[in-house]
mmCIF file with all atom_site columns, N, CA and C in Angstrom:
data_model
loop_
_atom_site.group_PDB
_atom_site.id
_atom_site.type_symbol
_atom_site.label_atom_id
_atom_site.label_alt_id
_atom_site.label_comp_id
_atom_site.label_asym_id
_atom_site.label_entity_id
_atom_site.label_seq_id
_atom_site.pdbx_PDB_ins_code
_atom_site.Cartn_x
_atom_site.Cartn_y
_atom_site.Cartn_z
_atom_site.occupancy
_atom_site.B_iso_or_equiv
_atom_site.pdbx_formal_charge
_atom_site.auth_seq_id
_atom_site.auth_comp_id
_atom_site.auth_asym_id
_atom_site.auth_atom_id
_atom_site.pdbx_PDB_model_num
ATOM 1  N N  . UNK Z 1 1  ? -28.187 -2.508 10.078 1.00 56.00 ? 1  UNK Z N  1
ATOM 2  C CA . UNK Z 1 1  ? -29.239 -3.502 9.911  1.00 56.00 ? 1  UNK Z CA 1
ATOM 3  C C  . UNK Z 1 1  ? -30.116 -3.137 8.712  1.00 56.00 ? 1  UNK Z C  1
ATOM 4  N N  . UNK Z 1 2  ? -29.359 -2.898 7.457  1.00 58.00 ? 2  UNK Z N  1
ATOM 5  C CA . UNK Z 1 2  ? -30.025 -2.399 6.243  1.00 58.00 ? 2  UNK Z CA 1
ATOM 6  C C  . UNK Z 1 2  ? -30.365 -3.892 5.824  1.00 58.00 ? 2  UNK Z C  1
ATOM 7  N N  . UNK Z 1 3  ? -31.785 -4.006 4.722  1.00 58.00 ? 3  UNK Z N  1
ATOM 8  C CA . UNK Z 1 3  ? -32.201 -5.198 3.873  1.00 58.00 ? 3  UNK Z CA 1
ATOM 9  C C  . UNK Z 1 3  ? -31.040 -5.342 3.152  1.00 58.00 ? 3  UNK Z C  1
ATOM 10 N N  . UNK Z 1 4  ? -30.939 -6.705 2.630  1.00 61.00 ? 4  UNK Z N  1
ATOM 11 C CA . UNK Z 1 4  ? -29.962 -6.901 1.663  1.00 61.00 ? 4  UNK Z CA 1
ATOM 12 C C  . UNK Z 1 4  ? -30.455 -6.579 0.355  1.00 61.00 ? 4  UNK Z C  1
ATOM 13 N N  . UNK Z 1 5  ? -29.529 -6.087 -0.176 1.00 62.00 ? 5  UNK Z N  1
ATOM 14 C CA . UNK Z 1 5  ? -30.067 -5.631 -1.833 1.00 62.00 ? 5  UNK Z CA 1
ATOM 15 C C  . UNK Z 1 5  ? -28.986 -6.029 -3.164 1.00 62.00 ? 5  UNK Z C  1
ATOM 16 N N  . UNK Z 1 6  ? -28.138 -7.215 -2.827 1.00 62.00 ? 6  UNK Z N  1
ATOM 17 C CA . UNK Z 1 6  ? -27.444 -7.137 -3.512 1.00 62.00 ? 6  UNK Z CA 1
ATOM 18 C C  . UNK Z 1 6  ? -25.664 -6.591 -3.401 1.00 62.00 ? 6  UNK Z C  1
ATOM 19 N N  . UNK Z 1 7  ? -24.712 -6.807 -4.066 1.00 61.00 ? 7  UNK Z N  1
ATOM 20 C CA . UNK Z 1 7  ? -23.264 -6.463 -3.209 1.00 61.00 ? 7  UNK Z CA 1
ATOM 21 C C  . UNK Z 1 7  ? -23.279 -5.448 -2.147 1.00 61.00 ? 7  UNK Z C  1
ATOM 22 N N  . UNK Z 1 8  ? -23.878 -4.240 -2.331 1.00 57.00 ? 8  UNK Z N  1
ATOM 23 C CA . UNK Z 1 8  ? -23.866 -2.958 -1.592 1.00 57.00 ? 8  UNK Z CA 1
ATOM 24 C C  . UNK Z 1 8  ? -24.033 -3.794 -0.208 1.00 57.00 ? 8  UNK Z C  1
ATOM 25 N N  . UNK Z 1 9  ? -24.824 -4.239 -0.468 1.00 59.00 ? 9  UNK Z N  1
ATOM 26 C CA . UNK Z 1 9  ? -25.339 -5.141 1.158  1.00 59.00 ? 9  UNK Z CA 1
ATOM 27 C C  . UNK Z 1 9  ? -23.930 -5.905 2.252  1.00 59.00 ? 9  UNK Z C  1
ATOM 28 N N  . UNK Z 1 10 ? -22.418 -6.387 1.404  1.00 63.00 ? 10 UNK Z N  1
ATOM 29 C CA . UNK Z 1 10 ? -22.162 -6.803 2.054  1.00 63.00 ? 10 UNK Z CA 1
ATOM 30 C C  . UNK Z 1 10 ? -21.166 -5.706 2.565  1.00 63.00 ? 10 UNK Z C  1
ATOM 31 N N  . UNK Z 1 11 ? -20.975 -4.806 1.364  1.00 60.00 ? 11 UNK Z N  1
ATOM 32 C CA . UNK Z 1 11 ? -19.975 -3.326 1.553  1.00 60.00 ? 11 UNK Z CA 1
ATOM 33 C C  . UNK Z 1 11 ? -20.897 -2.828 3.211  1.00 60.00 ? 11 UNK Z C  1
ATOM 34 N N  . UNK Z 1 12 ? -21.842 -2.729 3.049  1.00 62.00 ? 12 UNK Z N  1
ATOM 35 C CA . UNK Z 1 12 ? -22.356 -2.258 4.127  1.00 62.00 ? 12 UNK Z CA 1
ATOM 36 C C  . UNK Z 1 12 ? -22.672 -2.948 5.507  1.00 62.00 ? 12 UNK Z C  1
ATOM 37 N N  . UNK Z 1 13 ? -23.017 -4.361 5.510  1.00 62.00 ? 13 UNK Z N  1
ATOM 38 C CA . UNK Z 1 13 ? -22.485 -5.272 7.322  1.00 62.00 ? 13 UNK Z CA 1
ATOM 39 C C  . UNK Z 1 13 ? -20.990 -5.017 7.104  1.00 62.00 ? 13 UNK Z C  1
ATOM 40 N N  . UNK Z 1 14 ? -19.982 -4.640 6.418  1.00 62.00 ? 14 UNK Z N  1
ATOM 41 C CA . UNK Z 1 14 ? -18.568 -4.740 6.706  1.00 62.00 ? 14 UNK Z CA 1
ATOM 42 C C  . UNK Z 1 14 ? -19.019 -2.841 7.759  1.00 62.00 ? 14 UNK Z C  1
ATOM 43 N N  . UNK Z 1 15 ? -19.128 -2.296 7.105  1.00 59.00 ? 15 UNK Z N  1
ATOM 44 C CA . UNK Z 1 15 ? -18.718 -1.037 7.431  1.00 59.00 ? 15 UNK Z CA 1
ATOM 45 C C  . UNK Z 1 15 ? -19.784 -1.155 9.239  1.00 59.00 ? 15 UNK Z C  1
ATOM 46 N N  . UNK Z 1 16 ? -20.785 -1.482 9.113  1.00 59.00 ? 16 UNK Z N  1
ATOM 47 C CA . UNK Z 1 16 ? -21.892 -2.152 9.875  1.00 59.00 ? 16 UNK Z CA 1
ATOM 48 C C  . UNK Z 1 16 ? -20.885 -2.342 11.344 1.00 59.00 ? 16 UNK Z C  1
ATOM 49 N N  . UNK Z 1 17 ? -20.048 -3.628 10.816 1.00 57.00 ? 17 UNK Z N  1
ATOM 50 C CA . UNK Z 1 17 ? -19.710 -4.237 11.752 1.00 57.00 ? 17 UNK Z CA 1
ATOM 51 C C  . UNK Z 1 17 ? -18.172 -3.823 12.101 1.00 57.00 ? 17 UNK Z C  1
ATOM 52 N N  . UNK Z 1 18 ? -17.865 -2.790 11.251 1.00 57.00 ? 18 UNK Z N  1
ATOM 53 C CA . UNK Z 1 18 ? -16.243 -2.028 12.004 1.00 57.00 ? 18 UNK Z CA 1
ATOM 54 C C  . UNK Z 1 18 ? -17.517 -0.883 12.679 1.00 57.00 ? 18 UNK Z C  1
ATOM 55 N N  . UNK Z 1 19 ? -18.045 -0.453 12.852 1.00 60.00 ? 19 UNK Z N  1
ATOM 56 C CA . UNK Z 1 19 ? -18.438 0.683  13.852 1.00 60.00 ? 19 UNK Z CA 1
ATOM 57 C C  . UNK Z 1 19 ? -19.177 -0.333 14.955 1.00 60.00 ? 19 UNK Z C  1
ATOM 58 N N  . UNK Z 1 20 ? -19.185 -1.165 15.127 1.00 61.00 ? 20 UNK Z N  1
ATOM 59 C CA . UNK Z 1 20 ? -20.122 -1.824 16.214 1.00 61.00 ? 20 UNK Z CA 1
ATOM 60 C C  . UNK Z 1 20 ? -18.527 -2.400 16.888 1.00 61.00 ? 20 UNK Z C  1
ATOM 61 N N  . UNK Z 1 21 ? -17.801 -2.878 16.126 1.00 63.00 ? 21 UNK Z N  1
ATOM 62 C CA . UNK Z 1 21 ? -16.549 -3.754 17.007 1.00 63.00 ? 21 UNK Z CA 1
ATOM 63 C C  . UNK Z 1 21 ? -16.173 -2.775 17.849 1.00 63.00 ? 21 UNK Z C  1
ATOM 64 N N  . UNK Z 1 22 ? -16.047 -1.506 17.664 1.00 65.00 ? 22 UNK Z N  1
ATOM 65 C CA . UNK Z 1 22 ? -15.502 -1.057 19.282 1.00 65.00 ? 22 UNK Z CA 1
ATOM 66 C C  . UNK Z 1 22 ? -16.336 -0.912 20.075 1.00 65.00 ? 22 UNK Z C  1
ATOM 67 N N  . UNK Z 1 23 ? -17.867 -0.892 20.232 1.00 64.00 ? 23 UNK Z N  1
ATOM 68 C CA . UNK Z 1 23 ? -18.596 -0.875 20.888 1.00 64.00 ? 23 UNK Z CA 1
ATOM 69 C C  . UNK Z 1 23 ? -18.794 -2.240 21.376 1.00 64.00 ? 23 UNK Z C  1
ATOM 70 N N  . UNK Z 1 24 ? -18.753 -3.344 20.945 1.00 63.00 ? 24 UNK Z N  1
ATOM 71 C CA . UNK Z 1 24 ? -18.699 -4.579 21.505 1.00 63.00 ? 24 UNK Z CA 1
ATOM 72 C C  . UNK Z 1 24 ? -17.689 -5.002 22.156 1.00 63.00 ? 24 UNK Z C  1
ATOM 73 N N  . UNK Z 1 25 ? -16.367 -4.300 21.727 1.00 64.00 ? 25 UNK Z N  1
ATOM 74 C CA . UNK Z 1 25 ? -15.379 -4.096 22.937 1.00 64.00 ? 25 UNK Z CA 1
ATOM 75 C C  . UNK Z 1 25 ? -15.464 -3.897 23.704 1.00 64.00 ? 25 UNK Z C  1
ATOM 76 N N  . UNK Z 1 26 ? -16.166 -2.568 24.255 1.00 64.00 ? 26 UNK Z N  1
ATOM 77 C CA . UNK Z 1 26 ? -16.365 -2.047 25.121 1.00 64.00 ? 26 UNK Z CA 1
ATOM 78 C C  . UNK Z 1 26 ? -17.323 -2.289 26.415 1.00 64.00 ? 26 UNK Z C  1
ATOM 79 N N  . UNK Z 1 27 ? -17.954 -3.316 25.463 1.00 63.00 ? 27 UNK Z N  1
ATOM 80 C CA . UNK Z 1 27 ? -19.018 -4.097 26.072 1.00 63.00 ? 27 UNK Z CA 1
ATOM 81 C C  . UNK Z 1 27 ? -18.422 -5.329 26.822 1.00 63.00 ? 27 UNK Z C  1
ATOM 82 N N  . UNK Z 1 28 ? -17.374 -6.259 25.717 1.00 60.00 ? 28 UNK Z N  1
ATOM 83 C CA . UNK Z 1 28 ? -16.895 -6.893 26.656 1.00 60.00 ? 28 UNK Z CA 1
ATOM 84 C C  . UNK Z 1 28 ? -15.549 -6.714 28.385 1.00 60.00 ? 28 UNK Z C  1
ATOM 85 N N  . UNK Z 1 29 ? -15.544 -5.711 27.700 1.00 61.00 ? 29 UNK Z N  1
ATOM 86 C CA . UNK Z 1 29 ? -14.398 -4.926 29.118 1.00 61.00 ? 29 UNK Z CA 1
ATOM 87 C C  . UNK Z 1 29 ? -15.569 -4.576 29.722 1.00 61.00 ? 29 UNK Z C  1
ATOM 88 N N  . UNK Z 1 30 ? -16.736 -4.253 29.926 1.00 61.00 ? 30 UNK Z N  1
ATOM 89 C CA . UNK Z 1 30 ? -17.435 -3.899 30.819 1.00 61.00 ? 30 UNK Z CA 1
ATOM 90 C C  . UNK Z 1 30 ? -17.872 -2.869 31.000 1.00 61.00 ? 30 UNK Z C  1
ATOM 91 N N  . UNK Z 1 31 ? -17.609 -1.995 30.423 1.00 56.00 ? 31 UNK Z N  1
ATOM 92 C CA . UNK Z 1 31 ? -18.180 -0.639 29.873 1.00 56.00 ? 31 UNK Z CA 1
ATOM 93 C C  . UNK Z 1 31 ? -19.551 -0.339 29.415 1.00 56.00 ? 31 UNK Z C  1
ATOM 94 N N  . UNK Z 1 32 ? -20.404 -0.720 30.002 1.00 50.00 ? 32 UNK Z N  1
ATOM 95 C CA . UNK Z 1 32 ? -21.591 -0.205 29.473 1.00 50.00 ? 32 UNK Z CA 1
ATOM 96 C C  . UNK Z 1 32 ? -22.275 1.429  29.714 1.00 50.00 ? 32 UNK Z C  1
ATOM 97 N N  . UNK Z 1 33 ? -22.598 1.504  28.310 1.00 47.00 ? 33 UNK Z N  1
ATOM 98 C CA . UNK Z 1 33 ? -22.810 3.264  28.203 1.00 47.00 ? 33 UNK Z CA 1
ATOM 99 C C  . UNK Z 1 33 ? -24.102 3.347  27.704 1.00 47.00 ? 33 UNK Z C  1
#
């Protein structure tokens, strides 16, 4: 959840949002940790 600053910004919701997808996996199987 960095400000946007320009390209870096989208390099970073990508990387952002591959470390959150397995956690939102996990969330939807029901796994809460």
């Amino acid at each position: 959840m960095l400000p946007e600053k320009g390209p870096i910004s989208k390099q970073e919701k990508v990387s952002t949002t591959t470390t959150s997808y397995p956690r939102a996996i996990r969330v939807t199987n029901g796994e809460h940790q």
